[in-house]
Amino acid sequence: MRFAMLAVVILGMAIGFLMPVQPPAPVAAAPATTAVLRQRPPEPPQETVIERQDGHFVATAEVNGQPVRFLVDTGADTVALTQEDAQRAGIAFDPALFTVIGQGAAGEVRGQRVTIDQLSLDGKRAQRVGAVVLEGSSLSLLGHSYLRELRSVSIEGDTMRLR
């Protein structure tokens, strides 16, 4: 089990180093309206405190409204999803289009680049998050394509804080 987790962390780091950073897509301006919508202001994001479990930080976030269990990987440049998690979240991908996207401890890493419409953890929302769907992965990784949207990520001892 520890070897598998170590391999996943190394895989995430390899993907992070090899993937180019994608700039966020431009957002079109909303058309002007004459009516004022009265909506309750959104709840402010909560600080997320994660305790280390078996040497790793694990969190559940929502991907397009669906819960996904992630290994929080500060060494990965991007979010990486298992095929099962991507399907559950309604992310379109085609295994026939998987290509080599990185190098891991066990060799070539294959997958497909995708965009997550919305990723949220305790109210900390990000839209149009760059990600990859990995072939044969059993763990989804929460990497910097999401983490850099946060105010801060800190680790002190066995505690990680996401703000």
PDB file of C-alpha atoms in Angstrom:
ATOM      1  CA  MET A   1       0.000   0.000   0.000  1.00  0.00           C
ATOM      2  CA  ARG A   2       2.789   2.436   0.905  1.00  0.00           C
ATOM      3  CA  PHE A   3       4.603   1.596  -2.361  1.00  0.00           C
ATOM      4  CA  ALA A   4       1.425   2.293  -4.337  1.00  0.00           C
ATOM      5  CA  MET A   5       0.904   5.648  -2.584  1.00  0.00           C
ATOM      6  CA  LEU A   6       4.573   6.557  -3.142  1.00  0.00           C
ATOM      7  CA  ALA A   7       4.256   5.644  -6.819  1.00  0.00           C
ATOM      8  CA  VAL A   8       1.160   7.861  -7.143  1.00  0.00           C
ATOM      9  CA  VAL A   9       2.940  10.804  -5.484  1.00  0.00           C
ATOM     10  CA  ILE A  10       5.966  10.365  -7.750  1.00  0.00           C
ATOM     11  CA  LEU A  11       3.621  10.060 -10.730  1.00  0.00           C
ATOM     12  CA  GLY A  12       1.910  13.318  -9.735  1.00  0.00           C
ATOM     13  CA  MET A  13       5.230  15.083  -9.389  1.00  0.00           C
ATOM     14  CA  ALA A  14       6.353  13.820 -12.800  1.00  0.00           C
ATOM     15  CA  ILE A  15       3.147  15.036 -14.425  1.00  0.00           C
ATOM     16  CA  GLY A  16       3.533  18.392 -12.684  1.00  0.00           C
ATOM     17  CA  PHE A  17       7.020  18.899 -14.035  1.00  0.00           C
ATOM     18  CA  LEU A  18       6.172  17.819 -17.580  1.00  0.00           C
ATOM     19  CA  MET A  19       2.828  19.535 -18.174  1.00  0.00           C
ATOM     20  CA  PRO A  20       2.783  23.052 -19.586  1.00  0.00           C
ATOM     21  CA  VAL A  21       0.837  25.611 -17.588  1.00  0.00           C
ATOM     22  CA  GLN A  22      -2.370  26.552 -19.369  1.00  0.00           C
ATOM     23  CA  PRO A  23      -3.515  30.163 -19.035  1.00  0.00           C
ATOM     24  CA  PRO A  24      -7.133  30.524 -17.951  1.00  0.00           C
ATOM     25  CA  ALA A  25      -9.625  30.916 -20.772  1.00  0.00           C
ATOM     26  CA  PRO A  26     -10.995  34.436 -21.266  1.00  0.00           C
ATOM     27  CA  VAL A  27     -14.390  35.054 -19.709  1.00  0.00           C
ATOM     28  CA  ALA A  28     -16.980  36.803 -21.824  1.00  0.00           C
ATOM     29  CA  ALA A  29     -18.586  39.878 -20.304  1.00  0.00           C
ATOM     30  CA  ALA A  30     -22.138  39.379 -19.098  1.00  0.00           C
ATOM     31  CA  PRO A  31     -24.760  41.361 -20.994  1.00  0.00           C
ATOM     32  CA  ALA A  32     -26.117  44.418 -19.205  1.00  0.00           C
ATOM     33  CA  THR A  33     -29.525  43.970 -17.620  1.00  0.00           C
ATOM     34  CA  THR A  34     -31.986  46.419 -16.171  1.00  0.00           C
ATOM     35  CA  ALA A  35     -33.309  44.144 -13.444  1.00  0.00           C
ATOM     36  CA  VAL A  36     -31.376  43.712 -10.222  1.00  0.00           C
ATOM     37  CA  LEU A  37     -31.345  40.156  -8.963  1.00  0.00           C
ATOM     38  CA  ARG A  38     -31.537  39.788  -5.211  1.00  0.00           C
ATOM     39  CA  GLN A  39     -29.549  36.770  -4.223  1.00  0.00           C
ATOM     40  CA  ARG A  40     -28.211  35.721  -0.909  1.00  0.00           C
ATOM     41  CA  PRO A  41     -24.464  36.351  -0.902  1.00  0.00           C
ATOM     42  CA  PRO A  42     -22.430  33.156  -1.148  1.00  0.00           C
ATOM     43  CA  GLU A  43     -21.032  31.715   2.039  1.00  0.00           C
ATOM     44  CA  PRO A  44     -17.429  32.764   2.543  1.00  0.00           C
ATOM     45  CA  PRO A  45     -14.929  29.974   1.932  1.00  0.00           C
ATOM     46  CA  GLN A  46     -13.948  28.029   5.016  1.00  0.00           C
ATOM     47  CA  GLU A  47     -10.389  27.244   5.970  1.00  0.00           C
ATOM     48  CA  THR A  48      -9.735  23.588   5.244  1.00  0.00           C
ATOM     49  CA  VAL A  49      -7.606  21.770   7.812  1.00  0.00           C
ATOM     50  CA  ILE A  50      -6.345  18.337   6.766  1.00  0.00           C
ATOM     51  CA  GLU A  51      -4.521  15.963   9.085  1.00  0.00           C
ATOM     52  CA  ARG A  52      -1.913  13.645   7.561  1.00  0.00           C
ATOM     53  CA  GLN A  53      -3.182  10.057   7.133  1.00  0.00           C
ATOM     54  CA  ASP A  54      -0.629   7.306   6.518  1.00  0.00           C
ATOM     55  CA  GLY A  55       1.843   9.972   5.423  1.00  0.00           C
ATOM     56  CA  HIS A  56      -0.521  11.744   2.980  1.00  0.00           C
ATOM     57  CA  PHE A  57      -3.048  14.561   2.953  1.00  0.00           C
ATOM     58  CA  VAL A  58      -6.452  13.448   1.640  1.00  0.00           C
ATOM     59  CA  ALA A  59      -9.492  15.653   1.025  1.00  0.00           C
ATOM     60  CA  THR A  60     -12.894  15.328  -0.620  1.00  0.00           C
ATOM     61  CA  ALA A  61     -13.752  18.112  -3.054  1.00  0.00           C
ATOM     62  CA  GLU A  62     -16.614  18.586  -5.501  1.00  0.00           C
ATOM     63  CA  VAL A  63     -15.878  18.285  -9.202  1.00  0.00           C
ATOM     64  CA  ASN A  64     -18.809  19.652 -11.197  1.00  0.00           C
ATOM     65  CA  GLY A  65     -20.968  19.041  -8.105  1.00  0.00           C
ATOM     66  CA  GLN A  66     -19.824  15.431  -7.563  1.00  0.00           C
ATOM     67  CA  PRO A  67     -17.696  14.374  -4.558  1.00  0.00           C
ATOM     68  CA  VAL A  68     -14.197  13.176  -5.434  1.00  0.00           C
ATOM     69  CA  ARG A  69     -11.594  11.915  -2.970  1.00  0.00           C
ATOM     70  CA  PHE A  70      -8.205  13.501  -3.703  1.00  0.00           C
ATOM     71  CA  LEU A  71      -4.652  13.037  -2.567  1.00  0.00           C
ATOM     72  CA  VAL A  72      -3.538  16.674  -2.102  1.00  0.00           C
ATOM     73  CA  ASP A  73      -0.279  16.733  -4.072  1.00  0.00           C
ATOM     74  CA  THR A  74       1.664  19.992  -3.706  1.00  0.00           C
ATOM     75  CA  GLY A  75       4.275  18.569  -6.107  1.00  0.00           C
ATOM     76  CA  ALA A  76       1.829  18.110  -8.990  1.00  0.00           C
ATOM     77  CA  ASP A  77       1.308  21.004 -11.379  1.00  0.00           C
ATOM     78  CA  THR A  78      -2.204  19.929 -12.340  1.00  0.00           C
ATOM     79  CA  VAL A  79      -5.275  18.131 -11.076  1.00  0.00           C
ATOM     80  CA  ALA A  80      -5.337  14.496 -12.179  1.00  0.00           C
ATOM     81  CA  LEU A  81      -8.521  12.425 -12.202  1.00  0.00           C
ATOM     82  CA  THR A  82      -9.136   8.716 -12.394  1.00  0.00           C
ATOM     83  CA  GLN A  83     -11.332   7.651 -15.300  1.00  0.00           C
ATOM     84  CA  GLU A  84     -14.089   6.708 -12.854  1.00  0.00           C
ATOM     85  CA  ASP A  85     -14.022  10.106 -11.090  1.00  0.00           C
ATOM     86  CA  ALA A  86     -14.025  11.956 -14.429  1.00  0.00           C
ATOM     87  CA  GLN A  87     -17.024   9.934 -15.674  1.00  0.00           C
ATOM     88  CA  ARG A  88     -18.969  10.549 -12.445  1.00  0.00           C
ATOM     89  CA  ALA A  89     -18.290  14.299 -12.765  1.00  0.00           C
ATOM     90  CA  GLY A  90     -19.497  14.367 -16.372  1.00  0.00           C
ATOM     91  CA  ILE A  91     -16.115  15.224 -17.894  1.00  0.00           C
ATOM     92  CA  ALA A  92     -15.836  14.153 -21.519  1.00  0.00           C
ATOM     93  CA  PHE A  93     -12.749  12.126 -22.415  1.00  0.00           C
ATOM     94  CA  ASP A  94     -11.927   9.309 -24.804  1.00  0.00           C
ATOM     95  CA  PRO A  95      -9.461   6.570 -23.785  1.00  0.00           C
ATOM     96  CA  ALA A  96      -8.728   6.066 -27.498  1.00  0.00           C
ATOM     97  CA  LEU A  97      -7.213   9.577 -27.459  1.00  0.00           C
ATOM     98  CA  PHE A  98      -4.919   8.967 -24.473  1.00  0.00           C
ATOM     99  CA  THR A  99      -1.319   9.948 -25.200  1.00  0.00           C
ATOM    100  CA  VAL A 100       1.883   9.969 -23.190  1.00  0.00           C
ATOM    101  CA  ILE A 101       1.608  13.011 -20.909  1.00  0.00           C
ATOM    102  CA  GLY A 102       4.457  12.331 -18.511  1.00  0.00           C
ATOM    103  CA  GLN A 103       6.973   9.942 -17.012  1.00  0.00           C
ATOM    104  CA  GLY A 104       6.432   8.211 -13.664  1.00  0.00           C
ATOM    105  CA  ALA A 105       8.282   5.738 -11.493  1.00  0.00           C
ATOM    106  CA  ALA A 106       6.746   2.845 -13.442  1.00  0.00           C
ATOM    107  CA  GLY A 107       7.368   4.377 -16.885  1.00  0.00           C
ATOM    108  CA  GLU A 108       5.250   6.390 -19.277  1.00  0.00           C
ATOM    109  CA  VAL A 109       2.076   8.014 -17.972  1.00  0.00           C
ATOM    110  CA  ARG A 110      -0.835   8.115 -20.408  1.00  0.00           C
ATOM    111  CA  GLY A 111      -3.926  10.260 -20.252  1.00  0.00           C
ATOM    112  CA  GLN A 112      -5.876  13.099 -21.810  1.00  0.00           C
ATOM    113  CA  ARG A 113      -5.945  16.812 -20.973  1.00  0.00           C
ATOM    114  CA  VAL A 114      -9.382  18.103 -19.959  1.00  0.00           C
ATOM    115  CA  THR A 115     -10.978  21.125 -18.314  1.00  0.00           C
ATOM    116  CA  ILE A 116     -13.028  20.893 -15.112  1.00  0.00           C
ATOM    117  CA  ASP A 117     -15.913  23.374 -15.218  1.00  0.00           C
ATOM    118  CA  GLN A 118     -15.999  23.828 -11.432  1.00  0.00           C
ATOM    119  CA  LEU A 119     -13.925  22.462  -8.568  1.00  0.00           C
ATOM    120  CA  SER A 120     -14.831  23.367  -4.982  1.00  0.00           C
ATOM    121  CA  LEU A 121     -13.394  22.502  -1.577  1.00  0.00           C
ATOM    122  CA  ASP A 122     -15.158  23.933   1.490  1.00  0.00           C
ATOM    123  CA  GLY A 123     -16.469  26.880  -0.521  1.00  0.00           C
ATOM    124  CA  LYS A 124     -13.148  27.621  -2.248  1.00  0.00           C
ATOM    125  CA  ARG A 125     -14.336  27.502  -5.863  1.00  0.00           C
ATOM    126  CA  ALA A 126     -12.339  27.584  -9.067  1.00  0.00           C
ATOM    127  CA  GLN A 127     -13.704  27.478 -12.585  1.00  0.00           C
ATOM    128  CA  ARG A 128     -12.208  26.130 -15.800  1.00  0.00           C
ATOM    129  CA  VAL A 129      -9.469  24.195 -14.003  1.00  0.00           C
ATOM    130  CA  GLY A 130      -6.903  22.463 -16.210  1.00  0.00           C
ATOM    131  CA  ALA A 131      -6.647  18.748 -15.469  1.00  0.00           C
ATOM    132  CA  VAL A 132      -5.778  15.358 -16.907  1.00  0.00           C
ATOM    133  CA  VAL A 133      -7.640  12.055 -16.886  1.00  0.00           C
ATOM    134  CA  LEU A 134      -5.124   9.299 -16.203  1.00  0.00           C
ATOM    135  CA  GLU A 135      -5.097   5.813 -17.651  1.00  0.00           C
ATOM    136  CA  GLY A 136      -4.999   3.125 -14.976  1.00  0.00           C
ATOM    137  CA  SER A 137      -4.826   5.461 -11.977  1.00  0.00           C
ATOM    138  CA  SER A 138      -6.610   4.512  -8.767  1.00  0.00           C
ATOM    139  CA  LEU A 139      -6.217   7.931  -7.075  1.00  0.00           C
ATOM    140  CA  SER A 140      -7.166  11.438  -8.120  1.00  0.00           C
ATOM    141  CA  LEU A 141      -4.595  14.141  -7.336  1.00  0.00           C
ATOM    142  CA  LEU A 142      -5.355  17.719  -6.302  1.00  0.00           C
ATOM    143  CA  GLY A 143      -2.489  19.680  -7.858  1.00  0.00           C
ATOM    144  CA  HIS A 144      -1.542  23.297  -8.450  1.00  0.00           C
ATOM    145  CA  SER A 145      -3.970  23.995 -11.293  1.00  0.00           C
ATOM    146  CA  TYR A 146      -6.458  24.228  -8.383  1.00  0.00           C
ATOM    147  CA  LEU A 147      -4.188  24.980  -5.409  1.00  0.00           C
ATOM    148  CA  ARG A 148      -2.772  28.172  -6.967  1.00  0.00           C
ATOM    149  CA  GLU A 149      -6.323  29.610  -6.932  1.00  0.00           C
ATOM    150  CA  LEU A 150      -6.279  29.581  -3.117  1.00  0.00           C
ATOM    151  CA  ARG A 151      -4.987  32.396  -0.905  1.00  0.00           C
ATOM    152  CA  SER A 152      -2.515  30.079   0.823  1.00  0.00           C
ATOM    153  CA  VAL A 153      -1.456  26.473   1.282  1.00  0.00           C
ATOM    154  CA  SER A 154       0.646  25.708   4.340  1.00  0.00           C
ATOM    155  CA  ILE A 155       1.949  22.598   6.038  1.00  0.00           C
ATOM    156  CA  GLU A 156       3.032  22.562   9.646  1.00  0.00           C
ATOM    157  CA  GLY A 157       3.966  19.163  11.011  1.00  0.00           C
ATOM    158  CA  ASP A 158       1.120  16.765  10.203  1.00  0.00           C
ATOM    159  CA  THR A 159      -1.406  19.531   9.441  1.00  0.00           C
ATOM    160  CA  MET A 160      -2.143  21.164   6.088  1.00  0.00           C
ATOM    161  CA  ARG A 161      -4.183  24.379   5.931  1.00  0.00           C
ATOM    162  CA  LEU A 162      -5.868  25.573   2.742  1.00  0.00           C
ATOM    163  CA  ARG A 163      -7.244  29.133   2.735  1.00  0.00           C
TER     164      ARG A 163
END
